[in-house]
XYZ file of C-alpha atoms in Angstrom:
739
model
C 402.091 159.704 -16.971
C 399.410 157.237 -16.016
C 398.805 154.559 -18.623
C 395.203 153.470 -19.485
C 394.363 149.922 -20.289
C 392.694 149.034 -23.580
C 389.261 148.716 -21.958
C 389.312 152.239 -20.490
C 390.619 153.678 -23.740
C 387.797 152.009 -25.661
C 385.215 153.261 -23.193
C 386.507 156.833 -23.432
C 386.633 156.653 -27.238
C 382.995 155.538 -27.322
C 381.933 158.408 -25.071
C 383.759 160.882 -27.307
C 382.033 159.421 -30.349
C 378.620 159.871 -28.729
C 379.456 163.438 -27.753
C 380.718 164.200 -31.266
C 377.587 162.723 -32.844
C 375.351 164.705 -30.508
C 377.297 167.877 -31.249
C 377.106 167.260 -34.990
C 373.343 166.605 -34.780
C 372.848 169.767 -32.719
C 374.913 171.806 -35.185
C 373.000 170.438 -38.152
C 369.664 171.068 -36.447
C 370.747 174.623 -35.678
C 371.454 175.168 -39.371
C 368.239 173.622 -40.689
C 365.097 175.616 -41.416
C 362.900 173.079 -39.599
C 362.932 171.825 -36.016
C 364.390 168.292 -35.857
C 362.107 165.267 -36.027
C 362.365 161.737 -34.762
C 360.068 158.855 -35.464
C 357.994 159.653 -32.371
C 357.121 163.310 -33.031
C 355.838 163.145 -36.601
C 353.213 165.917 -37.134
C 349.654 164.595 -37.122
C 347.843 167.774 -38.163
C 348.466 170.821 -40.310
C 348.953 172.854 -37.122
C 351.606 170.459 -35.831
C 353.257 170.380 -39.255
C 353.961 174.099 -39.207
C 354.496 174.492 -35.457
C 357.892 176.017 -34.706
C 358.506 177.199 -38.258
C 359.109 180.936 -38.704
C 359.277 182.071 -42.369
C 361.117 185.213 -41.245
C 363.784 183.522 -39.119
C 366.387 182.551 -41.708
C 368.223 185.316 -43.575
C 366.856 185.838 -47.112
C 370.331 186.556 -48.564
C 368.821 188.160 -51.676
C 371.164 188.349 -54.648
C 370.106 190.535 -57.592
C 371.443 188.968 -60.779
C 370.136 191.518 -63.278
C 368.131 194.728 -62.937
C 366.554 196.850 -65.642
C 363.661 199.176 -66.566
C 360.807 198.549 -68.968
C 357.704 200.401 -70.066
C 354.561 198.346 -70.530
C 351.378 199.933 -71.841
C 352.714 203.309 -70.816
C 353.616 202.211 -67.277
C 357.251 202.435 -66.100
C 358.319 199.238 -64.362
C 361.446 198.211 -62.445
C 362.445 194.559 -62.954
C 364.899 192.364 -61.095
C 365.993 188.801 -61.749
C 367.181 187.485 -58.398
C 367.678 184.545 -56.071
C 366.998 184.170 -52.361
C 367.313 181.517 -49.680
C 364.321 179.231 -49.167
C 365.927 177.471 -46.235
C 368.579 175.062 -45.097
C 367.781 171.348 -45.355
C 370.142 168.543 -44.398
C 372.796 171.184 -43.852
C 372.610 172.510 -47.418
C 371.031 175.765 -48.559
C 368.096 175.731 -50.978
C 367.810 178.835 -53.160
C 365.107 179.863 -55.589
C 365.255 182.240 -58.542
C 362.494 184.711 -59.345
C 361.407 187.758 -61.282
C 360.462 190.758 -59.186
C 358.758 193.829 -60.676
C 357.219 196.960 -59.202
C 355.948 200.364 -60.387
C 358.890 202.688 -61.028
C 356.850 205.776 -60.193
C 355.123 204.511 -57.039
C 354.199 207.485 -54.841
C 354.010 205.367 -51.704
C 353.902 201.772 -50.603
C 352.009 199.392 -52.895
C 350.408 195.970 -52.322
C 352.544 192.889 -52.966
C 351.719 189.692 -54.849
C 353.395 186.278 -54.956
C 352.770 184.419 -58.225
C 353.276 180.637 -58.339
C 353.688 179.014 -61.756
C 352.211 175.712 -62.928
C 353.836 172.353 -63.546
C 356.521 172.295 -66.234
C 356.529 176.071 -66.401
C 358.841 178.659 -64.890
C 358.751 182.082 -63.314
C 357.293 184.514 -65.829
C 358.630 188.036 -66.187
C 355.611 189.265 -68.110
C 353.246 188.180 -65.354
C 355.183 190.226 -62.804
C 355.413 193.179 -65.205
C 351.651 193.108 -65.828
C 351.018 193.114 -62.084
C 353.413 196.063 -61.695
C 351.626 197.952 -64.475
C 348.425 197.473 -62.456
C 350.057 198.976 -59.376
C 351.493 195.965 -57.525
C 354.928 194.761 -56.495
C 354.982 191.200 -57.788
C 357.399 188.304 -57.426
C 357.106 185.264 -59.700
C 358.801 182.256 -58.065
C 360.750 179.741 -60.143
C 360.099 176.650 -58.037
C 360.280 174.283 -61.033
C 363.955 175.068 -61.517
C 363.941 175.675 -65.268
C 366.297 178.260 -66.689
C 364.687 181.697 -66.767
C 364.130 183.516 -70.040
C 366.704 186.204 -69.150
C 369.181 183.862 -67.484
C 372.635 184.024 -69.085
C 375.402 181.404 -68.996
C 376.924 181.414 -65.544
C 373.964 183.131 -63.885
C 372.755 181.352 -60.750
C 369.252 179.940 -60.778
C 367.061 177.764 -58.609
C 369.161 175.240 -56.668
C 367.287 173.062 -54.193
C 370.482 171.660 -52.699
C 369.929 168.409 -50.780
C 366.184 168.191 -51.537
C 364.031 168.224 -54.675
C 360.344 169.261 -54.629
C 360.189 169.632 -58.447
C 358.652 167.324 -61.034
C 361.996 165.540 -61.314
C 360.969 164.057 -57.956
C 357.390 163.441 -59.029
C 356.769 160.494 -56.710
C 356.546 162.736 -53.647
C 353.573 164.913 -54.474
C 351.477 162.276 -52.702
C 354.018 160.440 -50.557
C 355.352 161.128 -47.071
C 358.057 158.451 -47.036
C 361.737 159.450 -46.909
C 364.268 159.100 -49.697
C 367.503 160.807 -50.697
C 365.630 163.921 -51.981
C 363.320 164.529 -49.013
C 363.844 166.847 -46.061
C 363.627 164.125 -43.396
C 365.061 160.670 -42.860
C 361.855 159.484 -41.144
C 358.280 159.144 -42.362
C 356.838 162.673 -42.221
C 354.602 165.154 -44.085
C 357.726 167.287 -44.408
C 358.893 164.840 -47.061
C 356.027 165.807 -49.329
C 356.860 168.138 -52.231
C 353.825 170.333 -51.592
C 355.054 171.119 -48.083
C 358.391 172.428 -49.354
C 356.707 174.441 -52.119
C 354.278 175.995 -49.634
C 357.267 176.866 -47.468
C 358.986 178.507 -50.450
C 355.843 180.523 -51.158
C 355.792 181.738 -47.564
C 359.405 182.821 -48.004
C 358.255 184.777 -51.053
C 355.920 186.673 -48.737
C 358.877 187.396 -46.454
C 360.788 188.768 -49.438
C 357.932 191.160 -50.214
C 357.703 192.259 -46.579
C 361.316 193.401 -46.721
C 360.975 195.552 -49.853
C 360.838 199.295 -49.249
C 358.096 199.833 -51.823
C 355.774 197.122 -50.424
C 353.039 197.569 -47.829
C 353.538 194.428 -45.740
C 349.927 194.619 -44.537
C 348.576 194.151 -48.072
C 349.929 190.881 -49.479
C 348.256 188.413 -51.838
C 349.131 185.138 -53.524
C 347.935 183.469 -56.711
C 348.925 180.648 -59.047
C 347.722 178.421 -61.862
C 347.354 174.612 -61.935
C 350.052 173.221 -59.631
C 350.549 176.843 -58.616
C 346.828 176.949 -57.855
C 347.235 173.883 -55.652
C 350.066 175.583 -53.756
C 347.964 178.755 -53.440
C 345.065 176.784 -51.983
C 347.371 175.116 -49.469
C 349.206 178.242 -48.324
C 346.128 180.531 -48.154
C 345.072 179.082 -44.808
C 348.596 178.820 -43.418
C 350.049 182.306 -43.402
C 348.233 185.175 -41.659
C 350.125 187.698 -43.775
C 348.003 186.741 -46.803
C 345.100 189.162 -47.223
C 343.701 187.722 -50.486
C 344.283 184.524 -52.471
C 343.341 183.397 -55.997
C 344.008 179.744 -56.889
C 343.437 179.039 -60.600
C 342.702 175.477 -61.797
C 343.961 174.113 -58.489
C 343.354 174.146 -54.766
C 340.232 171.971 -54.740
C 341.870 169.228 -52.730
C 341.449 165.502 -53.139
C 338.088 163.828 -53.712
C 336.040 163.084 -50.634
C 333.860 160.047 -49.975
C 330.539 161.718 -50.867
C 331.640 162.644 -54.391
C 333.420 159.331 -54.925
C 330.308 157.381 -53.957
C 328.052 159.140 -56.479
C 327.274 156.635 -59.262
C 328.894 157.675 -62.523
C 331.330 160.155 -61.034
C 334.092 157.756 -62.136
C 336.994 159.702 -60.653
C 338.655 158.736 -57.414
C 341.188 161.439 -56.519
C 341.986 160.076 -53.083
C 345.426 159.603 -51.567
C 345.927 156.343 -49.707
C 347.869 157.955 -46.853
C 345.383 159.405 -44.345
C 348.096 161.620 -42.851
C 348.390 163.422 -46.202
C 344.759 164.490 -45.910
C 345.273 165.792 -42.371
C 348.477 167.712 -43.044
C 349.106 168.494 -46.735
C 345.831 168.621 -48.648
C 344.158 171.992 -49.223
C 341.186 170.893 -47.141
C 343.452 170.731 -44.065
C 344.741 174.300 -44.263
C 341.589 175.905 -45.676
C 339.813 175.058 -42.415
C 341.897 177.900 -40.964
C 341.307 180.393 -43.791
C 340.917 183.969 -42.598
C 341.277 185.928 -45.860
C 339.063 186.330 -48.968
C 339.653 183.671 -51.617
C 338.604 183.535 -55.287
C 338.402 180.115 -56.914
C 339.082 180.408 -60.646
C 338.237 177.189 -62.434
C 336.461 176.227 -65.644
C 333.533 173.834 -65.699
C 335.524 170.825 -66.930
C 339.000 171.258 -65.487
C 341.029 168.061 -65.156
C 343.200 169.307 -62.282
C 340.654 171.211 -60.202
C 337.577 168.975 -60.301
C 334.574 171.300 -60.154
C 332.471 169.081 -57.879
C 335.419 168.648 -55.508
C 336.053 172.399 -55.435
C 332.498 173.105 -54.304
C 332.291 170.192 -51.884
C 335.712 170.596 -50.276
C 335.568 174.354 -49.826
C 332.572 173.875 -47.565
C 335.188 173.350 -44.814
C 336.032 177.071 -44.924
C 334.403 178.374 -41.729
C 333.312 181.768 -43.066
C 331.588 181.345 -46.430
C 331.439 185.113 -46.887
C 335.163 184.903 -47.662
C 334.547 182.522 -50.583
C 334.178 183.725 -54.162
C 334.186 181.907 -57.506
C 334.739 182.769 -61.158
C 333.873 179.758 -63.322
C 334.438 179.763 -67.100
C 331.778 177.780 -68.981
C 332.664 174.621 -70.933
C 336.432 174.990 -70.635
C 339.270 172.813 -69.388
C 342.345 174.391 -67.756
C 341.885 177.877 -69.146
C 339.561 180.821 -68.676
C 337.532 183.353 -70.598
C 338.861 186.914 -70.351
C 336.020 187.977 -68.057
C 337.317 185.446 -65.530
C 341.005 186.221 -66.098
C 340.464 189.868 -65.168
C 338.278 188.982 -62.192
C 341.547 188.191 -60.393
C 342.923 191.735 -60.712
C 339.498 193.128 -59.859
C 339.499 190.905 -56.749
C 342.940 192.051 -55.617
C 342.028 195.679 -56.286
C 339.075 195.329 -53.946
C 340.801 193.539 -51.083
C 344.363 194.881 -51.325
C 343.783 198.399 -52.675
C 340.417 199.117 -51.097
C 338.767 199.929 -54.431
C 335.150 199.101 -55.282
C 333.832 196.122 -53.306
C 334.012 192.740 -54.968
C 330.526 191.202 -55.257
C 329.646 188.377 -52.907
C 328.923 184.990 -54.423
C 325.402 185.054 -55.895
C 322.760 183.356 -53.746
C 321.487 180.344 -55.672
C 318.487 178.343 -54.515
C 316.809 175.449 -56.307
C 313.205 174.496 -55.664
C 312.780 170.842 -56.597
C 309.118 170.465 -55.619
C 306.955 172.676 -57.843
C 303.375 172.591 -59.050
C 304.518 171.857 -62.606
C 307.031 169.138 -61.704
C 309.952 171.153 -63.085
C 312.738 172.346 -60.751
C 313.152 176.121 -60.615
C 316.434 177.912 -59.897
C 316.477 181.377 -58.339
C 319.542 183.628 -58.370
C 319.889 186.658 -56.115
C 323.066 188.536 -57.064
C 324.910 191.009 -54.906
C 325.165 194.643 -56.136
C 322.175 194.267 -58.462
C 322.648 197.737 -59.958
C 325.969 196.605 -61.456
C 324.682 193.330 -62.907
C 324.840 193.060 -66.691
C 323.844 189.434 -67.238
C 322.845 186.333 -65.308
C 323.004 182.802 -66.660
C 321.877 179.622 -64.914
C 323.582 176.388 -65.989
C 322.517 172.870 -65.125
C 323.464 169.303 -65.968
C 322.386 165.731 -65.290
C 325.799 164.162 -65.989
C 327.588 162.948 -62.827
C 330.952 162.791 -64.619
C 332.356 166.294 -64.139
C 335.120 166.092 -66.756
C 332.807 165.146 -69.626
C 329.744 166.972 -68.303
C 327.799 169.271 -70.610
C 326.291 172.263 -68.827
C 322.963 173.267 -70.344
C 322.044 176.930 -70.482
C 318.688 177.355 -68.840
C 316.470 180.124 -70.142
C 317.127 182.747 -67.456
C 314.823 185.695 -66.878
C 314.758 188.619 -64.473
C 311.957 189.182 -62.001
C 312.722 192.257 -59.918
C 316.063 191.777 -58.174
C 316.203 188.031 -58.771
C 316.623 185.854 -61.844
C 314.759 182.578 -62.363
C 315.154 179.575 -64.646
C 313.281 176.332 -65.249
C 315.357 173.134 -65.249
C 313.420 170.485 -67.218
C 314.736 166.940 -66.753
C 314.512 163.770 -68.833
C 314.606 161.413 -65.871
C 314.191 161.530 -62.107
C 316.843 158.822 -61.914
C 319.723 161.181 -62.687
C 321.404 163.699 -60.392
C 320.984 167.436 -60.921
C 323.878 169.917 -60.877
C 323.137 173.645 -60.917
C 325.266 176.818 -60.845
C 324.955 180.431 -61.972
C 327.258 183.026 -63.518
C 326.799 186.759 -63.070
C 328.563 189.394 -65.153
C 329.315 192.773 -63.577
C 330.558 196.018 -65.039
C 334.317 196.408 -64.785
C 334.627 199.772 -62.985
C 337.761 200.793 -64.890
C 340.024 199.333 -67.593
C 342.659 196.920 -66.327
C 345.971 196.091 -67.964
C 346.412 192.520 -69.161
C 349.247 190.449 -70.601
C 350.218 190.935 -74.273
C 347.783 188.308 -75.567
C 344.863 190.112 -73.885
C 346.040 193.721 -73.609
C 343.077 195.287 -71.781
C 340.102 194.013 -69.856
C 336.663 193.375 -71.384
C 333.797 195.580 -70.119
C 332.570 192.949 -67.635
C 334.005 190.485 -65.125
C 332.611 187.134 -64.067
C 331.399 186.044 -60.622
C 329.876 182.620 -59.926
C 327.688 180.935 -57.339
C 328.307 177.821 -55.321
C 327.227 174.625 -57.079
C 324.036 172.941 -55.935
C 323.871 169.143 -56.248
C 320.808 166.914 -55.852
C 320.916 163.130 -56.055
C 318.078 160.956 -57.435
C 316.388 160.145 -54.087
C 315.780 163.851 -53.423
C 314.603 164.423 -56.986
C 312.156 161.525 -56.846
C 310.886 162.547 -53.422
C 310.109 166.027 -54.766
C 307.949 164.572 -57.532
C 310.052 165.944 -60.399
C 308.428 164.975 -63.700
C 310.152 163.690 -66.822
C 309.220 166.635 -69.034
C 312.250 166.826 -71.328
C 312.791 164.734 -74.454
C 315.619 163.892 -76.875
C 316.225 166.424 -79.627
C 317.777 165.801 -83.051
C 318.755 169.430 -83.664
C 322.115 169.868 -81.943
C 322.794 173.450 -83.065
C 320.373 175.349 -85.279
C 322.238 178.635 -85.609
C 325.967 179.315 -85.445
C 325.547 183.062 -85.136
C 326.970 182.361 -81.701
C 328.791 179.437 -80.090
C 327.122 179.471 -76.707
C 327.340 175.739 -76.057
C 330.921 175.436 -77.312
C 334.396 176.435 -76.204
C 336.645 178.133 -78.751
C 340.420 178.459 -78.870
C 342.729 180.204 -81.343
C 339.966 182.203 -83.005
C 339.929 183.293 -85.847
C 343.246 181.850 -87.144
C 342.573 179.634 -90.172
C 345.218 177.081 -89.195
C 344.737 176.726 -85.450
C 341.143 177.701 -84.658
C 339.155 175.011 -82.922
C 335.796 174.730 -81.244
C 334.406 171.907 -79.191
C 331.316 170.868 -77.286
C 330.412 168.118 -74.832
C 326.776 168.448 -75.808
C 326.570 164.868 -77.082
C 327.120 163.509 -73.557
C 323.701 164.888 -72.624
C 320.964 162.325 -73.383
C 318.919 165.157 -74.908
C 321.339 165.404 -77.852
C 322.798 161.880 -77.803
C 323.214 160.364 -81.259
C 320.548 157.808 -82.236
C 321.728 154.351 -83.277
C 322.208 154.183 -87.038
C 321.960 157.967 -87.489
C 324.203 160.218 -89.546
C 325.515 163.590 -88.408
C 324.431 166.333 -90.782
C 325.355 170.008 -91.100
C 324.757 172.735 -93.668
C 327.855 174.661 -94.806
C 328.199 177.727 -97.024
C 331.670 178.647 -98.313
C 332.260 180.070 -101.788
C 335.953 179.109 -101.542
C 335.234 175.431 -100.908
C 338.043 173.588 -99.166
C 337.841 170.988 -96.445
C 335.320 170.688 -93.650
C 336.960 169.098 -90.616
C 335.437 167.551 -87.505
C 336.943 165.670 -84.562
C 335.328 163.082 -82.290
C 336.643 162.087 -78.861
C 335.196 158.854 -77.511
C 335.033 158.008 -73.806
C 337.452 160.603 -72.499
C 338.541 160.079 -68.899
C 336.944 156.621 -68.809
C 333.444 158.029 -68.421
C 331.700 154.879 -69.720
C 332.424 151.439 -68.333
C 333.667 148.867 -70.829
C 333.987 151.309 -73.751
C 337.368 151.799 -75.399
C 338.605 155.371 -75.631
C 339.562 156.830 -78.992
C 340.275 159.981 -80.988
C 338.830 160.241 -84.498
C 338.476 162.752 -87.315
C 336.526 163.224 -90.515
C 337.348 165.312 -93.597
C 334.700 166.286 -96.138
C 335.493 168.182 -99.328
C 333.371 171.257 -100.086
C 332.528 172.499 -103.556
C 333.213 176.111 -104.559
C 329.704 177.536 -104.626
C 327.671 180.344 -103.116
C 324.908 177.888 -102.239
C 324.427 175.983 -99.001
C 325.859 172.456 -99.059
C 324.770 169.600 -96.833
C 327.578 167.569 -95.294
C 326.681 164.115 -93.993
C 328.954 162.089 -91.719
C 328.406 158.464 -90.772
C 330.377 156.321 -88.375
C 332.122 154.714 -91.358
C 333.561 158.134 -92.327
C 335.566 158.418 -89.106
C 339.290 157.714 -89.090
C 341.528 157.170 -86.052
C 344.012 159.907 -85.087
C 346.225 157.562 -83.074
C 347.680 154.178 -83.870
C 346.220 152.502 -80.777
C 342.682 153.767 -81.414
C 340.020 151.131 -82.172
C 339.212 151.133 -85.932
C 335.705 152.610 -85.617
C 333.325 153.556 -82.809
C 330.421 151.163 -82.563
C 327.932 153.909 -81.657
C 327.563 157.668 -81.461
C 326.651 157.263 -77.802
C 330.234 157.227 -76.536
C 331.249 160.595 -78.061
C 332.317 162.830 -75.183
C 333.588 165.769 -77.222
C 332.690 166.954 -80.738
C 334.932 169.436 -82.517
C 334.789 171.686 -85.570
C 338.361 172.677 -86.389
C 340.373 174.690 -88.908
C 343.216 172.205 -89.033
C 343.935 168.704 -87.834
C 347.305 168.418 -86.187
C 349.223 165.597 -84.619
C 348.308 164.389 -81.181
C 351.139 164.208 -78.621
C 353.438 161.307 -79.407
C 352.386 161.123 -83.072
C 354.872 162.717 -85.478
C 352.775 163.310 -88.571
C 350.373 166.162 -89.275
C 347.124 164.728 -90.598
C 345.795 167.841 -92.264
C 346.471 171.520 -91.779
C 344.868 174.743 -92.934
C 341.471 175.662 -94.331
C 339.145 178.606 -94.769
C 337.261 178.155 -91.516
C 336.337 180.125 -89.484
C 336.801 183.057 -91.950
C 333.654 183.708 -93.950
C 332.388 180.163 -93.768
C 328.811 179.883 -92.492
C 327.300 176.931 -90.638
C 323.773 175.980 -89.641
C 321.550 173.055 -88.646
C 323.944 170.597 -87.021
C 321.592 167.666 -86.522
C 321.016 163.929 -86.429
C 319.366 162.346 -89.462
C 317.740 158.915 -89.365
C 318.399 156.203 -86.819
C 316.467 155.368 -83.675
C 316.892 155.851 -79.927
C 317.559 152.765 -77.838
C 316.953 152.012 -74.183
C 318.867 152.156 -71.987
C 321.146 154.980 -73.036
C 324.834 154.761 -72.265
C 325.447 156.491 -68.936
C 328.648 157.330 -67.049
C 329.839 154.675 -64.655
C 333.387 153.734 -65.543
C 336.285 153.606 -63.115
C 339.928 154.400 -63.857
C 342.931 152.820 -62.224
C 345.600 155.131 -60.844
C 347.833 154.276 -63.799
C 345.082 154.953 -66.340
C 344.212 158.246 -64.673
C 347.848 159.404 -64.639
C 348.258 158.558 -68.328
C 345.130 160.463 -69.363
C 346.089 163.320 -67.038
C 349.465 163.618 -68.768
C 347.875 163.385 -72.219
C 345.664 166.362 -71.340
C 348.730 168.270 -70.142
C 350.460 167.495 -73.438
C 347.451 168.696 -75.412
C 347.492 171.932 -73.406
C 351.189 172.382 -74.174
C 350.566 171.819 -77.881
C 347.934 174.553 -77.896
C 350.172 176.933 -75.948
C 352.958 176.389 -78.482
C 350.542 177.313 -81.262
C 349.507 180.411 -79.321
C 353.153 181.365 -78.875
C 353.872 180.839 -82.589
C 350.992 183.147 -83.432
C 352.304 185.756 -81.017
C 349.055 185.510 -79.052
C 347.614 188.433 -80.975
C 344.584 190.121 -79.489
C 342.505 188.990 -82.439
C 343.549 185.383 -81.877
C 342.883 185.052 -78.198
C 340.358 187.607 -77.060
C 337.517 186.703 -79.339
C 334.742 189.075 -80.279
C 331.166 189.372 -79.194
C 329.338 190.092 -82.423
C 326.969 187.575 -83.923
C 329.328 186.558 -86.719
C 332.164 185.385 -84.536
C 330.585 184.279 -81.297
C 332.726 183.116 -78.420
C 333.724 180.219 -76.247
C 331.185 180.603 -73.512
C 327.476 180.410 -73.205
C 325.602 183.689 -72.695
C 322.365 184.309 -70.942
C 319.010 183.189 -72.243
C 316.699 185.056 -74.580
C 313.560 184.397 -76.521
C 315.781 183.272 -79.395
C 317.550 180.811 -77.126
C 314.204 179.485 -75.979
C 313.218 178.717 -79.557
C 316.583 177.247 -80.395
C 316.714 174.836 -77.499
C 313.033 174.065 -77.463
C 312.547 172.548 -74.038
C 310.085 169.670 -74.276
C 306.811 170.702 -75.868
C 304.913 169.529 -72.803
C 306.988 171.865 -70.642
C 307.180 174.885 -72.932
C 303.865 176.379 -71.814
C 305.232 176.645 -68.279
C 308.271 178.743 -69.224
C 308.648 181.959 -67.278
C 307.041 185.030 -68.738
C 309.716 187.530 -67.819
C 311.991 190.056 -69.465
C 314.944 188.048 -70.773
C 318.541 189.145 -70.485
C 320.392 190.608 -73.451
C 321.787 187.849 -75.660
C 325.549 188.433 -75.679
C 328.654 186.334 -75.291
C 331.668 186.075 -73.073
C 335.119 186.212 -74.592
C 336.841 183.226 -76.114
C 339.080 180.974 -74.043
C 342.527 182.357 -73.343
C 345.644 180.543 -72.131
C 346.490 180.960 -68.460
C 350.185 180.927 -69.278
C 352.280 180.635 -72.403
C 355.413 178.575 -72.115
C 356.953 175.582 -73.781
C 357.123 173.355 -70.734
C 354.589 170.987 -69.333
C 351.582 172.663 -67.854
C 349.696 171.372 -64.876
């Protein structure tokens, strides 16, 4: 036997080590869901990011944990709680749990839906069951990893293996750098949480494709909040998607034009330019080929309304774009918008009645009377029930109050005057159109069935001061002391928890509009009639979201005792009557001008992080009557406080989380109440009103009293019927964080 010297042995050992390493790398790459990366082939575009990935390639390995039957609103439904393989990362398998439901009596193949939950939430059985009752096969993915409601000890659940795209790994929703929980060891968009969650959603589509009851040619996806963000990202990625509905998400990050607008205050950019080119919704939506419905309220903190309208301009075919925008709300919708989603899927996945195109909105700035005029031309005019034009002069979208313009019909178009107080402010305009719901739709337990109409919205039109001045727009509007003359309706308010006497609340951002801004030294006055007496409670939020530069934010309340009498009583509130709701709140506001939200509430409850209940219960809303909310005394000063603050990243994240916590608190209250139909649906009669603003009427014209100098120019047309949309309803009910 020939002996080798130490040098040759060492050389051979090194070669074997290299071969072993190469073999191990090749074996690991063969097992992984993604093609291998090195530092030199990092994807630089959304197309490169997904190149080589096949969502059908890896075996699904579906494991049904539990299976049972239910009947919901007379519809037989099959339900499965299951897990399946998302993919293999770093040699370890990632599996996700889900609820899957489909019609038990399906006569043929049915459309399929993937539902993506929001932050802090979990897959929701009832959501899938409701979809099944409406004729869909629906899978609700449990990407957040929380234990499912029907999960028993020992049952497998979501297990991400070697990676973690959940909120436990929160740093990587906007980072591409590697760490021990990312998919790659090199800088790459694959390390971003959103990428993995979009991949998991695409695997959900593969699951549906493989189900015998599902028509693989008719697949849709939808989600709320973080689920809406994922929906917006995946809609332009996967050609199997035939319709998509992102709710309170999917707008993408703020772009330079919106950031530069004075007073916009928010800067939702991500410092890494590669994120924008590969991960953000704006990257994938450039390739959108399917119809999409953007569900977002006016004042959502996660899906910034101005960003939604600006960023979705990148979608090549605007005929694919639809909106359903709930007035005055933040992170929830009115029922007419909630059911627009099912109506949308019915049109594009079932081939039922066509879904109306986005209304054509035009705004004429230059007019003979110096007042801008909005014109709305809706699709399917014969089905239109109401049209309402909204406009605002507040550049800060989160605290913006949307005025209801008096809107009148003239043939097949609707017109509205938009009087302004100053040519130095921007102008924001949009329109809502209500259509007849062709047939009743089944909703979740807190809604039961659909209202008679559904809501479709226009694109937003935005005009900055140079264009307004160049058009010769006149300053025809003036401040008004009467904030709300009649409370027969709540058209300028949002309402939640109605009519429960412990949890009902209403709020308005009307005081951010210079027209109704509180004069210096004034008192807030309202007439109240309640034979049972009790407490009258109001809340005051100051400088939410850092709208005003240099002004400290704060949350305040005021309690006034009512006498037991059948007569009207006048309640007067001065700044000295306000009390802080949080320990770190400044003792008293120095002016009414900084109030960004005014509330009339049934009970005052603790704010997140504060253990004590301040005051609970009352007779409102009940039989209590209100009228003439107004300013008394004081004088107007120049200049008025105007948005222009800026938030640091840390400040924004803190406020963002506070809003999430507030949403969770309200959802817990809804859950405690059982989300009864009476509590969440609202009613449309004049006694109860609702949380949205209806169309204009002669009564509205008198109530709002556009500047006397402008009133003679108001349109002489037949005004729409004065009715109201339903009250705000929760988008999901769970006890986790919602985002």
